[in-house]
Coordinates of C-alpha atoms in Angstrom, one line a residue:
Chain A
M448 CA 18.7 6.8 -42.3
A449 CA 15.6 6.6 -44.3
K450 CA 12.7 8.7 -43.1
L451 CA 10.5 6.8 -40.8
K452 CA 6.9 6.4 -41.7
F453 CA 4.0 5.9 -39.2
Q454 CA 0.4 4.9 -39.6
T455 CA -2.8 5.1 -37.7
L456 CA -4.9 2.0 -37.2
N457 CA -7.3 2.3 -40.1
R458 CA -8.2 -1.2 -40.9
Q459 CA -10.3 -2.9 -38.3
S460 CA -11.2 -6.5 -38.7
Q461 CA -14.1 -8.3 -37.0
S462 CA -11.6 -9.8 -34.5
F463 CA -10.5 -6.3 -33.7
W464 CA -14.0 -5.2 -32.9
L465 CA -14.6 -8.3 -30.9
L466 CA -11.5 -7.5 -28.8
I467 CA -12.7 -3.9 -28.4
F468 CA -16.1 -5.1 -27.3
F469 CA -14.5 -7.6 -24.9
H470 CA -12.4 -4.8 -23.3
V471 CA -15.3 -2.3 -23.2
A472 CA -17.4 -5.0 -21.5
L473 CA -14.7 -5.7 -18.9
V474 CA -14.2 -2.0 -18.2
A475 CA -18.0 -1.6 -17.7
I476 CA -18.0 -4.7 -15.4
G477 CA -15.0 -3.4 -13.5
L478 CA -16.6 0.0 -12.9
S479 CA -19.8 -1.7 -11.7
A480 CA -17.7 -3.8 -9.4
A481 CA -16.1 -0.7 -8.0
L482 CA -19.5 1.0 -7.5
Y483 CA -20.7 -2.2 -5.7
M484 CA -17.6 -2.1 -3.4
E485 CA -18.2 1.6 -2.8
E486 CA -21.8 1.1 -2.0
H487 CA -21.3 -1.9 0.4
G488 CA -17.9 -1.3 1.6
H489 CA -14.9 -3.6 1.4
I490 CA -16.9 -6.2 3.3
V491 CA -17.8 -7.6 -0.2
T492 CA -14.1 -8.2 -1.0
G493 CA -11.8 -10.8 0.4
M494 CA -9.7 -8.1 2.1
S495 CA -9.7 -7.8 5.8
N496 CA -7.9 -6.1 8.7
Q497 CA -5.1 -8.6 8.1
I498 CA -4.9 -8.5 4.3
V499 CA -5.5 -4.8 3.7
W500 CA -4.3 -4.7 0.1
G501 CA -5.8 -7.4 -2.1
L502 CA -6.1 -8.4 -5.8
P503 CA -6.8 -4.8 -7.0
H504 CA -3.4 -3.8 -5.7
V505 CA -1.8 -6.7 -7.4
F506 CA -3.1 -5.6 -10.7
A507 CA -2.6 -1.9 -10.0
V508 CA 1.1 -2.3 -9.0
F509 CA 1.7 -4.7 -11.8
L510 CA 0.3 -2.2 -14.4
I511 CA 2.1 0.7 -12.9
V512 CA 5.4 -1.2 -12.9
A513 CA 4.8 -2.3 -16.5
A514 CA 4.0 1.2 -17.5
S515 CA 7.4 2.6 -16.6
G516 CA 9.0 -0.4 -18.4
A517 CA 6.9 0.1 -21.5
L518 CA 8.7 3.3 -22.0
N519 CA 12.0 1.4 -22.2
V520 CA 11.9 1.0 -26.0
A521 CA 11.6 4.8 -26.5
S522 CA 14.5 5.3 -24.0
V523 CA 16.7 2.8 -25.9
S524 CA 16.1 4.7 -29.1
S525 CA 16.6 8.3 -27.9
V526 CA 18.8 8.0 -24.8
F527 CA 21.0 5.2 -26.0
N528 CA 20.9 6.1 -29.8
K529 CA 19.8 2.6 -30.9
L530 CA 18.1 3.6 -34.2
A531 CA 16.5 0.2 -34.7
Y532 CA 14.1 1.0 -31.8
K533 CA 13.1 4.4 -33.1
P534 CA 10.0 3.2 -35.0
Y535 CA 8.6 1.8 -31.8
A536 CA 9.3 4.9 -29.6
R537 CA 5.9 6.4 -30.2
L538 CA 4.0 3.2 -29.4
S539 CA 6.2 2.7 -26.4
G540 CA 5.3 6.1 -25.0
I541 CA 1.5 5.8 -25.5
L542 CA 1.5 2.3 -24.1
A543 CA 3.4 3.6 -21.0
I544 CA 0.7 6.2 -20.4
A545 CA -2.1 3.8 -21.0
L546 CA -0.8 1.1 -18.6
L547 CA -0.2 3.8 -16.0
L548 CA -3.8 5.1 -16.3
G549 CA -5.1 1.5 -16.1
G550 CA -3.2 0.8 -12.9
L551 CA -4.0 4.2 -11.3
A552 CA -7.7 3.7 -12.1
V553 CA -7.7 0.4 -10.2
L554 CA -5.7 1.9 -7.4
V555 CA -8.1 4.8 -7.0
L556 CA -11.3 2.8 -7.3
D557 CA -10.0 0.4 -4.5
L558 CA -9.7 3.3 -2.0
G559 CA -12.1 3.2 0.9
R560 CA -13.2 6.7 -0.2
P561 CA -12.5 7.1 -3.9
D562 CA -14.8 10.1 -3.8
R563 CA -12.1 11.9 -1.9
L564 CA -9.5 11.7 -4.6
F565 CA -9.2 15.4 -4.7
V566 CA -8.5 15.5 -1.0
A567 CA -5.3 13.6 -1.9
V568 CA -4.5 16.3 -4.4
F569 CA -4.9 19.2 -2.1
N570 CA -3.6 17.6 1.2
N571 CA -0.1 16.3 0.9
N572 CA 2.2 14.9 3.4
F573 CA 5.5 14.9 1.7
K574 CA 7.1 12.5 4.1
S575 CA 4.8 9.9 2.5
I576 CA 6.1 8.0 -0.5
F577 CA 2.4 7.7 -1.6
A578 CA 2.2 11.5 -1.8
W579 CA 5.4 11.6 -3.8
N580 CA 3.9 9.0 -6.1
I581 CA 0.9 11.2 -6.9
Y582 CA 3.4 13.7 -8.4
L583 CA 5.6 11.0 -9.9
Y584 CA 2.7 9.5 -11.7
S585 CA 1.1 12.7 -12.9
G586 CA 4.5 14.0 -13.8
F587 CA 5.2 10.8 -15.8
I588 CA 2.0 11.3 -17.9
A589 CA 2.9 14.9 -18.5
I590 CA 6.5 14.2 -19.4
V591 CA 5.8 11.3 -21.6
G592 CA 3.0 13.3 -23.3
A593 CA 5.5 16.1 -24.0
Y594 CA 8.0 13.5 -25.2
L595 CA 5.4 12.1 -27.6
F596 CA 4.7 15.7 -28.8
V597 CA 8.4 16.2 -29.4
M598 CA 8.6 13.0 -31.4
M599 CA 5.5 13.5 -33.4
D600 CA 5.2 17.2 -34.1
R601 CA 6.3 18.0 -37.7
Q602 CA 8.4 21.0 -36.7
V603 CA 9.6 20.1 -33.2
S604 CA 10.6 16.6 -34.2
K605 CA 13.3 18.0 -36.5
S606 CA 15.2 19.1 -33.4
T607 CA 17.4 16.2 -32.3
V608 CA 18.3 18.1 -29.1
A609 CA 14.6 18.4 -28.0
G610 CA 14.1 14.7 -28.6
K611 CA 17.2 13.8 -26.8
A612 CA 16.4 16.1 -23.8
M613 CA 12.9 14.8 -23.5
G614 CA 14.1 11.2 -23.8
W615 CA 16.6 11.7 -21.0
L616 CA 14.0 13.4 -18.8
A617 CA 11.5 10.7 -19.3
F618 CA 14.1 8.0 -18.7
V619 CA 15.3 9.5 -15.5
W620 CA 11.7 10.1 -14.4
R621 CA 10.7 6.6 -15.0
L622 CA 13.6 5.3 -13.0
I623 CA 12.6 7.5 -10.1
L624 CA 9.0 6.5 -10.5
T625 CA 9.7 2.8 -10.3
T626 CA 12.0 3.5 -7.3
G627 CA 9.0 5.2 -5.7
T628 CA 6.7 2.2 -6.4
G629 CA 9.2 -0.3 -5.0
S630 CA 9.8 1.9 -2.0
I631 CA 6.1 1.8 -1.1
F632 CA 7.1 -1.7 0.1
G633 CA 10.8 -1.1 0.8
F634 CA 10.0 1.6 3.4
L635 CA 7.7 -0.7 5.5
I636 CA 9.9 -1.4 8.5
A637 CA 7.2 -3.4 10.2
R638 CA 6.7 -6.1 7.5
E639 CA 9.5 -8.6 7.4
A640 CA 8.8 -9.6 3.8
Y641 CA 9.5 -6.1 2.7
D642 CA 11.6 -3.6 4.6
S643 CA 14.5 -3.7 2.1
A644 CA 16.2 -1.3 -0.2
I645 CA 16.3 -4.0 -2.8
M646 CA 12.6 -3.6 -3.5
A647 CA 13.3 -0.6 -5.7
P648 CA 15.9 -2.2 -8.1
L649 CA 13.8 -5.4 -8.1
F650 CA 10.8 -3.4 -9.3
I651 CA 12.9 -1.6 -11.9
A652 CA 14.2 -4.9 -13.3
S653 CA 10.7 -6.3 -13.3
S654 CA 9.4 -3.2 -15.0
F655 CA 11.7 -3.7 -17.9
L656 CA 10.5 -7.2 -18.3
Y657 CA 6.7 -6.6 -18.0
G658 CA 6.9 -3.4 -20.1
L659 CA 8.7 -5.0 -23.0
A660 CA 6.4 -8.0 -22.8
F661 CA 3.4 -5.8 -23.2
T662 CA 5.1 -3.9 -26.0
V663 CA 5.8 -7.1 -27.9
L664 CA 2.3 -8.3 -27.5
V665 CA 0.7 -5.1 -28.7
L666 CA 3.1 -5.1 -31.7
A667 CA 2.2 -8.7 -32.5
M668 CA -1.5 -7.9 -32.3
M669 CA -1.2 -4.8 -34.4
S670 CA 0.9 -6.7 -37.0
S671 CA -2.1 -8.9 -37.6
Q672 CA -4.5 -5.9 -37.6
T673 CA -2.5 -3.8 -40.0
L674 CA -1.6 -6.8 -42.2
S675 CA 2.0 -5.6 -42.1
D676 CA 5.1 -6.9 -40.4
L677 CA 5.7 -4.5 -37.6
M678 CA 8.4 -6.7 -36.1
P679 CA 11.0 -7.8 -38.7
D680 CA 13.2 -10.8 -37.9
E681 CA 16.0 -8.5 -36.7
M682 CA 13.7 -6.9 -34.1
V683 CA 12.3 -10.2 -33.0
E684 CA 15.8 -11.2 -32.2
K685 CA 16.6 -7.9 -30.4
F686 CA 13.4 -8.1 -28.3
S687 CA 14.0 -11.7 -27.5
G688 CA 17.5 -10.9 -26.3
L689 CA 16.3 -8.0 -24.2
L690 CA 13.6 -10.1 -22.6
V691 CA 16.2 -12.7 -21.6
I692 CA 18.4 -10.1 -20.0
F693 CA 15.4 -8.5 -18.1
A694 CA 14.2 -11.9 -16.9
L695 CA 17.6 -12.8 -15.6
A696 CA 17.9 -9.4 -13.9
T697 CA 14.6 -9.9 -12.2
V698 CA 15.6 -13.4 -11.1
Y699 CA 18.9 -12.0 -9.8
F700 CA 17.3 -9.4 -7.6
T701 CA 14.7 -11.9 -6.4
V702 CA 17.4 -14.4 -5.4
V703 CA 19.4 -11.7 -3.6
Q704 CA 16.3 -10.5 -1.8
H705 CA 15.5 -14.0 -0.5
L706 CA 19.1 -14.9 0.3
T707 CA 19.6 -11.8 2.3
K708 CA 16.5 -12.6 4.4
L709 CA 17.4 -16.3 4.7
Y710 CA 20.8 -15.4 6.0
S711 CA 19.2 -13.5 8.9
A712 CA 17.9 -15.8 11.6
S713 CA 15.2 -13.4 12.5
H714 CA 13.8 -13.5 9.0
R715 CA 14.1 -17.2 8.3
D716 CA 10.5 -17.9 9.3
V717 CA 9.0 -15.5 6.8
E718 CA 11.2 -17.0 4.1
D719 CA 10.2 -20.5 5.1
F720 CA 6.6 -19.3 4.8
L721 CA 6.9 -17.6 1.4
L722 CA 9.2 -20.3 -0.2
R723 CA 8.1 -23.6 1.5
D724 CA 5.3 -23.7 4.1
G725 CA 2.9 -20.9 3.1
G726 CA 0.5 -23.0 0.9
V727 CA -0.6 -20.9 -2.0
Y728 CA 2.3 -18.5 -1.8
P729 CA 5.2 -21.0 -2.4
V730 CA 3.1 -22.5 -5.2
M731 CA 2.6 -19.0 -6.7
F732 CA 6.3 -18.3 -6.4
W733 CA 7.8 -21.6 -7.6
L734 CA 5.2 -22.6 -10.1
G735 CA 3.9 -19.1 -11.1
Q736 CA 6.9 -16.8 -11.0
I737 CA 9.8 -19.2 -11.4
A738 CA 8.5 -22.2 -13.5
I739 CA 5.8 -20.6 -15.7
G740 CA 7.0 -17.0 -15.5
T741 CA 10.8 -17.5 -15.9
I742 CA 12.1 -20.9 -16.7
A743 CA 9.5 -21.8 -19.3
P744 CA 9.7 -18.6 -21.3
L745 CA 13.5 -18.6 -21.1
A746 CA 13.5 -22.2 -22.5
I747 CA 11.1 -21.1 -25.2
L748 CA 13.3 -18.2 -26.2
Y749 CA 16.3 -20.5 -26.1
M750 CA 14.5 -22.8 -28.6
R751 CA 13.6 -20.0 -31.0
G752 CA 14.6 -20.8 -34.5
K753 CA 15.1 -24.5 -33.5
A754 CA 11.9 -26.1 -32.5
L755 CA 9.8 -22.9 -32.5
S756 CA 9.5 -20.0 -34.9
P757 CA 11.2 -16.9 -33.4
R758 CA 8.1 -14.9 -33.7
M759 CA 5.9 -17.5 -32.0
A760 CA 8.6 -18.0 -29.3
L761 CA 8.7 -14.3 -28.6
T762 CA 5.0 -13.8 -28.2
S763 CA 4.5 -17.0 -26.2
A764 CA 7.4 -16.0 -23.9
A765 CA 5.9 -12.5 -23.5
V766 CA 2.6 -14.0 -22.4
L767 CA 4.3 -16.2 -19.9
F768 CA 6.5 -13.4 -18.5
L769 CA 3.3 -11.4 -17.8
I770 CA 1.7 -14.4 -16.1
G771 CA 4.9 -14.7 -14.0
G772 CA 4.8 -11.0 -13.2
L773 CA 1.3 -11.2 -11.8
A774 CA 2.3 -14.2 -9.7
Q775 CA 5.3 -12.3 -8.5
M776 CA 3.2 -9.3 -7.5
Y777 CA 0.7 -11.7 -5.8
V778 CA 3.5 -13.3 -3.7
I779 CA 5.0 -9.9 -2.8
I780 CA 1.8 -8.1 -2.0
I781 CA -0.5 -10.7 -0.5
G782 CA 2.1 -13.2 0.7
G783 CA 4.0 -10.4 2.5
Q784 CA 0.8 -9.5 4.4
A785 CA -0.3 -13.0 5.1
F786 CA 2.7 -13.6 7.3
P787 CA 1.9 -12.2 10.8
L788 CA 3.5 -9.2 12.3
K789 CA 6.0 -9.9 15.1
I790 CA 4.5 -7.6 17.7
F791 CA 5.9 -9.5 20.6
P792 CA 9.1 -11.1 19.2
G793 CA 10.0 -14.5 20.6
E794 CA 6.5 -15.1 21.9
K795 CA 3.7 -17.3 20.5
V796 CA 0.8 -15.0 20.4
S797 CA -2.9 -15.3 19.7
S798 CA -5.9 -13.0 20.0
S799 CA -9.4 -12.3 18.6
F800 CA -7.7 -10.0 16.2
F801 CA -5.8 -12.8 14.5
D802 CA -2.4 -11.9 16.1
G803 CA 0.2 -14.5 15.4
G804 CA -1.9 -16.3 12.8
I805 CA -1.4 -16.7 9.1
A806 CA -4.0 -14.5 7.4
T807 CA -6.3 -16.1 4.9
Y808 CA -7.4 -14.3 1.7
T809 CA -9.8 -15.4 -1.0
P810 CA -10.4 -12.7 -3.6
S811 CA -14.0 -11.9 -4.2
I812 CA -15.4 -11.7 -7.8
P813 CA -15.9 -7.9 -7.7
E814 CA -12.3 -7.2 -6.7
A815 CA -11.0 -9.6 -9.3
L816 CA -13.1 -7.9 -11.9
L817 CA -11.9 -4.5 -10.8
G818 CA -8.3 -5.6 -11.1
I819 CA -8.7 -7.2 -14.5
S820 CA -10.6 -4.2 -15.9
G821 CA -7.5 -2.1 -15.3
V822 CA -5.7 -4.1 -18.1
S823 CA -8.7 -3.7 -20.3
L824 CA -8.8 0.0 -19.7
A825 CA -5.1 0.3 -20.7
M826 CA -5.7 -1.7 -23.9
L827 CA -8.7 0.4 -24.8
I828 CA -6.7 3.6 -24.3
V829 CA -4.0 2.2 -26.6
A830 CA -6.5 1.1 -29.3
F831 CA -8.2 4.5 -29.2
A832 CA -4.8 6.3 -29.4
L833 CA -3.6 4.1 -32.3
R834 CA -6.8 4.9 -34.2
L835 CA -6.5 8.6 -33.6
L836 CA -2.8 9.3 -34.2
P837 CA 0.1 7.7 -36.1
F838 CA 1.8 5.8 -33.3
L839 CA 2.4 2.6 -35.2
P840 CA 5.4 2.2 -37.5
Q841 CA 4.5 1.5 -41.1
G842 CA 5.5 -1.9 -42.3
A843 CA 8.9 -3.2 -41.6
P844 CA 11.0 -0.6 -40.0
R845 CA 14.3 0.0 -41.7
Q846 CA 17.7 0.8 -40.3
S847 CA 20.4 2.6 -42.1
Chain B
M1268 CA -23.5 43.5 24.1
T1269 CA -22.8 42.7 27.8
A1270 CA -19.6 41.4 29.1
P1271 CA -19.5 37.8 30.2
D1272 CA -19.9 37.3 33.9
Q1273 CA -16.4 36.5 34.9
N1274 CA -17.4 35.6 38.4
T1275 CA -19.9 33.1 37.3
D1276 CA -17.3 31.3 35.2
V1277 CA -14.8 31.3 38.0
D1278 CA -17.4 30.0 40.5
R1279 CA -18.4 27.3 38.1
R1280 CA -14.8 26.2 37.6
A1281 CA -14.1 26.2 41.3
L1282 CA -17.2 24.1 41.9
I1283 CA -16.2 21.6 39.2
K1284 CA -12.7 21.4 40.7
S1285 CA -14.1 20.6 44.1
A1286 CA -16.3 17.9 42.6
V1287 CA -13.4 16.5 40.8
G1288 CA -11.3 16.5 43.9
L1289 CA -14.2 14.8 45.8
A1290 CA -14.5 12.1 43.1
T1291 CA -10.8 11.5 43.2
V1292 CA -10.9 11.0 47.0
T1293 CA -14.0 8.9 46.9
L1294 CA -13.1 6.5 44.2
A1295 CA -9.4 6.6 44.4
P1296 CA -7.3 4.2 46.3
G1297 CA -5.0 3.5 43.5
V1298 CA -7.4 4.8 40.9
T1299 CA -7.3 8.4 39.7
L1300 CA -10.4 9.0 37.6
Y1301 CA -9.9 12.7 37.2
A1302 CA -6.2 13.1 37.2
F1303 CA -5.5 16.3 35.4
G1304 CA -7.9 19.0 36.6
V1305 CA -10.4 20.8 34.4
E1306 CA -7.9 23.3 33.1
A1307 CA -7.1 20.6 30.6
A1308 CA -10.4 21.1 28.8
S1309 CA -9.6 24.6 27.7
A1310 CA -5.8 24.5 27.6
P1311 CA -4.1 24.4 24.2
V1312 CA -2.5 21.2 23.2
T1313 CA 1.3 21.6 23.5
S1314 CA 4.3 19.4 23.5
A1315 CA 4.8 20.2 27.2
K1316 CA 2.7 17.1 27.8
R1317 CA 3.4 13.6 26.5
W1318 CA 0.4 11.4 27.2
G1319 CA 1.4 7.8 27.9
M1320 CA 0.2 4.6 29.4
L1321 CA 1.8 2.0 31.6
I1322 CA 0.4 -1.5 31.7
D1323 CA 1.5 -4.0 34.4
I1324 CA 1.0 -7.4 32.9
N1325 CA 1.1 -9.1 36.3
K1326 CA -2.0 -7.2 37.3
C1327 CA -3.8 -8.1 34.1
P1328 CA -6.0 -11.1 35.0
P1329 CA -6.3 -13.9 32.3
G1330 CA -9.7 -13.7 30.6
C1331 CA -10.5 -10.2 31.9
D1332 CA -11.6 -8.0 29.0
L1333 CA -12.9 -5.0 31.0
C1334 CA -10.6 -2.6 29.1
V1335 CA -11.9 -3.9 25.8
T1336 CA -15.6 -3.7 26.7
A1337 CA -15.1 -0.2 28.2
C1338 CA -13.5 1.0 25.0
Q1339 CA -16.3 -0.5 23.0
Q1340 CA -19.0 1.2 25.1
E1341 CA -17.1 4.5 25.0
N1342 CA -16.3 4.6 21.3
G1343 CA -19.1 2.5 19.9
W1344 CA -17.2 -0.2 18.0
K1345 CA -18.5 -3.7 18.3
S1346 CA -18.6 -7.1 16.7
T1347 CA -20.7 -7.4 13.5
G1348 CA -20.2 -11.1 13.3
H1349 CA -17.4 -10.7 10.7
P1350 CA -14.3 -11.3 12.8
S1351 CA -11.7 -10.7 10.1
T1352 CA -13.1 -7.3 9.2
D1353 CA -14.4 -6.1 12.5
A1354 CA -12.6 -3.1 14.0
Q1355 CA -10.8 -3.7 17.2
W1356 CA -9.3 -0.6 18.9
I1357 CA -8.0 -2.6 21.8
R1358 CA -7.7 -6.4 22.2
K1359 CA -6.2 -8.8 24.7
V1360 CA -3.2 -10.7 23.3
T1361 CA -2.2 -14.1 24.8
L1362 CA 1.5 -14.5 24.9
R1363 CA 3.2 -17.8 25.5
D1364 CA 7.0 -18.3 25.9
P1365 CA 7.7 -21.2 23.5
E1366 CA 10.7 -22.3 25.7
T1367 CA 9.1 -22.2 29.1
G1368 CA 5.4 -22.4 28.3
K1369 CA 4.8 -19.3 30.6
T1370 CA 1.6 -17.7 29.5
R1371 CA 0.2 -14.3 30.1
E1372 CA -2.1 -11.7 28.6
A1373 CA -1.5 -8.1 27.5
P1374 CA -3.9 -5.5 26.1
A1375 CA -2.6 -4.2 22.8
M1376 CA -3.7 -1.0 21.1
C1377 CA -2.3 2.0 19.3
Q1378 CA 1.1 2.6 21.0
H1379 CA 1.0 6.4 20.2
C1380 CA 4.6 6.4 19.0
A1381 CA 6.7 9.5 19.1
T1382 CA 7.7 8.9 15.5
P1383 CA 4.7 7.0 14.2
P1384 CA 5.1 5.2 10.8
C1385 CA 1.4 5.6 10.2
V1386 CA 1.8 9.4 10.2
D1387 CA 4.9 9.2 8.0
V1388 CA 3.2 7.1 5.2
C1389 CA -0.2 8.8 5.2
P1390 CA -0.4 10.6 1.8
T1391 CA -3.0 13.2 2.9
G1392 CA -1.9 13.9 6.5
A1393 CA -5.1 12.3 7.8
S1394 CA -2.9 10.3 10.2
F1395 CA -1.4 12.8 12.5
K1396 CA 0.2 13.2 15.9
R1397 CA -0.9 15.9 18.3
A1398 CA 1.7 17.9 20.0
D1399 CA 0.9 16.0 23.2
G1400 CA 1.7 12.7 21.6
I1401 CA -1.8 11.4 20.8
V1402 CA -1.9 9.8 17.4
L1403 CA -5.2 10.2 15.6
V1404 CA -7.0 9.9 12.2
D1405 CA -8.7 12.9 10.7
K1406 CA -11.8 11.2 9.3
H1407 CA -12.5 14.1 7.0
I1408 CA -9.3 13.6 4.9
C1409 CA -8.7 9.9 5.2
I1410 CA -9.1 8.5 1.7
G1411 CA -9.0 4.8 2.9
C1412 CA -5.7 3.9 1.2
R1413 CA -4.8 1.7 4.2
Y1414 CA -1.1 2.4 3.8
C1415 CA -1.0 3.3 7.6
M1416 CA -2.2 -0.3 8.3
M1417 CA 0.6 -1.7 6.2
A1418 CA 3.1 0.5 8.1
C1419 CA 1.9 0.1 11.7
P1420 CA 4.1 -2.5 13.4
Y1421 CA 1.5 -3.1 16.1
K1422 CA -1.5 -4.0 14.0
A1423 CA -3.3 -1.2 15.8
R1424 CA -5.5 0.1 13.1
S1425 CA -8.7 -1.1 11.6
F1426 CA -10.4 -0.3 8.4
V1427 CA -14.2 0.2 8.5
H1428 CA -15.4 -2.4 6.0
E1429 CA -19.1 -1.8 6.2
E1430 CA -21.8 0.8 7.0
I1431 CA -21.9 1.8 10.6
D1432 CA -24.9 2.9 12.6
D1433 CA -25.4 3.9 16.2
Q1434 CA -22.2 5.9 16.4
K1435 CA -21.0 7.7 19.5
T1436 CA -20.7 11.5 19.2
V1437 CA -17.3 11.4 20.8
A1438 CA -15.9 8.9 18.3
P1439 CA -17.2 9.6 14.7
R1440 CA -16.5 6.6 12.4
G1441 CA -17.0 6.1 8.7
K1442 CA -17.1 3.3 6.2
G1443 CA -14.0 3.3 4.0
T1444 CA -11.8 5.1 6.6
V1445 CA -9.2 3.8 9.0
E1446 CA -9.5 4.1 12.8
S1447 CA -7.7 3.2 16.0
C1448 CA -7.4 3.9 19.7
T1449 CA -7.5 7.6 20.4
F1450 CA -6.5 7.4 24.1
C1451 CA -10.1 8.6 24.5
V1452 CA -8.9 12.0 23.4
D1453 CA -12.2 13.7 24.2
R1454 CA -12.0 12.5 27.8
V1455 CA -8.3 13.5 28.1
D1456 CA -9.1 17.0 26.8
A1457 CA -11.8 17.2 29.4
G1458 CA -9.3 16.2 32.1
R1459 CA -10.4 12.6 32.4
I1460 CA -8.6 9.3 31.8
P1461 CA -9.3 6.8 29.0
A1462 CA -12.2 4.5 29.4
C1463 CA -10.1 1.4 29.5
V1464 CA -7.8 2.7 32.3
E1465 CA -10.9 3.8 34.3
S1466 CA -12.6 0.5 33.9
C1467 CA -9.4 -1.5 34.7
G1468 CA -8.9 0.6 37.8
V1469 CA -12.5 0.4 39.1
K1470 CA -13.4 -3.1 38.4
G1471 CA -10.2 -4.9 37.2
G1472 CA -6.7 -5.4 38.3
A1473 CA -5.7 -1.7 38.2
A1474 CA -3.1 -2.7 35.7
M1475 CA -3.2 0.5 33.7
I1476 CA -1.8 3.9 34.6
F1477 CA -2.4 6.9 32.3
G1478 CA -0.8 10.3 32.5
D1479 CA 1.7 12.8 31.4
L1480 CA 5.1 11.2 30.9
N1481 CA 6.7 14.7 30.9
D1482 CA 5.4 15.6 34.3
P1483 CA 7.9 14.5 37.0
N1484 CA 5.1 14.5 39.6
S1485 CA 2.7 12.3 37.6
E1486 CA 2.0 8.8 38.8
I1487 CA 3.0 7.3 35.4
R1488 CA 6.3 9.2 35.3
K1489 CA 7.1 8.2 38.9
A1490 CA 6.3 4.6 38.0
V1491 CA 8.4 4.4 34.8
S1492 CA 11.2 6.1 36.6
A1493 CA 11.1 3.6 39.5
M1494 CA 10.7 0.3 37.7
A1495 CA 11.9 -1.4 34.5
T1496 CA 9.4 -1.1 31.7
T1497 CA 9.3 -2.2 28.1
Q1498 CA 8.2 -0.6 24.9
I1499 CA 7.1 -3.3 22.5
R1500 CA 9.3 -3.5 19.3
A1501 CA 11.6 -0.9 20.9
D1502 CA 14.1 -2.1 18.4
L1503 CA 12.2 -0.1 15.7
G1504 CA 13.1 3.1 17.5
L1505 CA 9.5 4.5 17.4
D1506 CA 9.4 5.5 21.1
P1507 CA 5.8 4.3 21.8
G1508 CA 3.9 6.2 24.5
V1509 CA 2.6 2.9 25.8
R1510 CA 4.9 0.9 28.1
Y1511 CA 4.5 -2.5 29.6
R1512 CA 5.8 -3.9 32.9
N1513 CA 6.6 -7.5 33.6
L1514 CA 6.3 -8.3 29.9

């Protein structure tokens, strides 16, 4: 195989700086929003004692899930020996770290007491999946960092054993990490919409989809910035095929999740709520996740090379998959809380504390800005890293 | 340095005991305001005790909210005019059987589970269960992640959404942290009963009994041994310390 060549992002066009300015502005606005929430309390958000996790969690979990999936391209190259993916392994690693940092920043800034972050570092309850996640997330950053070092260091990269070992470690770690993220919900016995072991594999399938969609979009953007073709036709085909598989896997786990609950008489009402009667949530599910986020991009990918250019089809599908992913997270996180807890099963209940009622939630502007700024932070980290070190492949990658 | 006057301490303790005994007799028929003796104030918290509550729904009059107002006065939480974000440590829930239309009311609060999910999920250990079964939040290490609120099957916890003033010294509260019923732990440690139980007994239907579920001679233990009682969401296997009768 020919020696792979990498490049830093040297050429920056006006559009690049505009994009950087846009992301810097969004991060600044997001930080201001977080400070505003910290100063006034969560009263300035749409969250309540009924919807305790709002839009910031939707973005945070979305980014964290995407982060583990973004590493997939690197895993495919080193763990599964697919050399065609090798040129993208570095980008895959740095994108994974950036997305995770973006998600974690949002998660931390949405805490009631973000100033107590170090309390969480020094006080751990290891029965809590949240506490595990603190180590899974920081471990992920350290392991992927080391993986990148092994791939990029002139001497160490000569060792195929080191690359393979780190590739395996990162791959196993990312699977455990996403299992941990899914289990945040899967372990909640009280909430009928969650409380299922399938949340972990569902999140893993979704992570493959979101992560690859992000990778494809960054590659498309960087192709235009570097004036080189970072995704040759062969890779456009491979990425398109993988996106189809990941989208179908996500749909599969989603269908099984809902069918399992629909089959149980005690859970039928929560399914009726999420899939038919729940107002914004069925719309988000059927229109957002299924129509816009699954069927439309699959149709677009099916038509690649026919009515659409393969490259255009791939990038448009990636955008739609990400929109669908956000809708999916919204339905899972917000919809799951909007349906009331069954504290007294079999009874119609009401109280001044909104027992028995469907909870309403309208995100406020500050919390929306905080959530969106997580994406911008991730993109800024990527742009900075690409400028600093040779993460990007040079021109069209070749395969022996 | 002089040795403490042991006699004075003993005398003071005896005097308080007598006063407690007197209060018990004076106020008591059916109501035990000072149930546990003053030894409780200095005794270490151990698993020998399991504090619990029994609520008889048939004695809980519709529209009565004495337990709620007593809790508010004792612990300092109140309406701020924002119902969806206001904390509620205890509330009255109206139950209606959809088949028969039978309606009744039940107070609902932290159920002080033996295996509390809020404690399991708390990343910092801020949610904790004392050896005597009382589930609390350590306000110093709560980071406000709200995972306990997601995990609690009883919707027992509230998040403090805004700045708080006029706090009670017995119940420190803080913006950005989570809180819930403490069984009036300061009162219990002082040998008294929770404010809601006291208020219900003195002015209400005497629907609530508080005491040590492990003590075979306690009023609550005798009551739960003699009659059928229900733990809400018993199917979850959390073994709540709060039981209901005639639910």
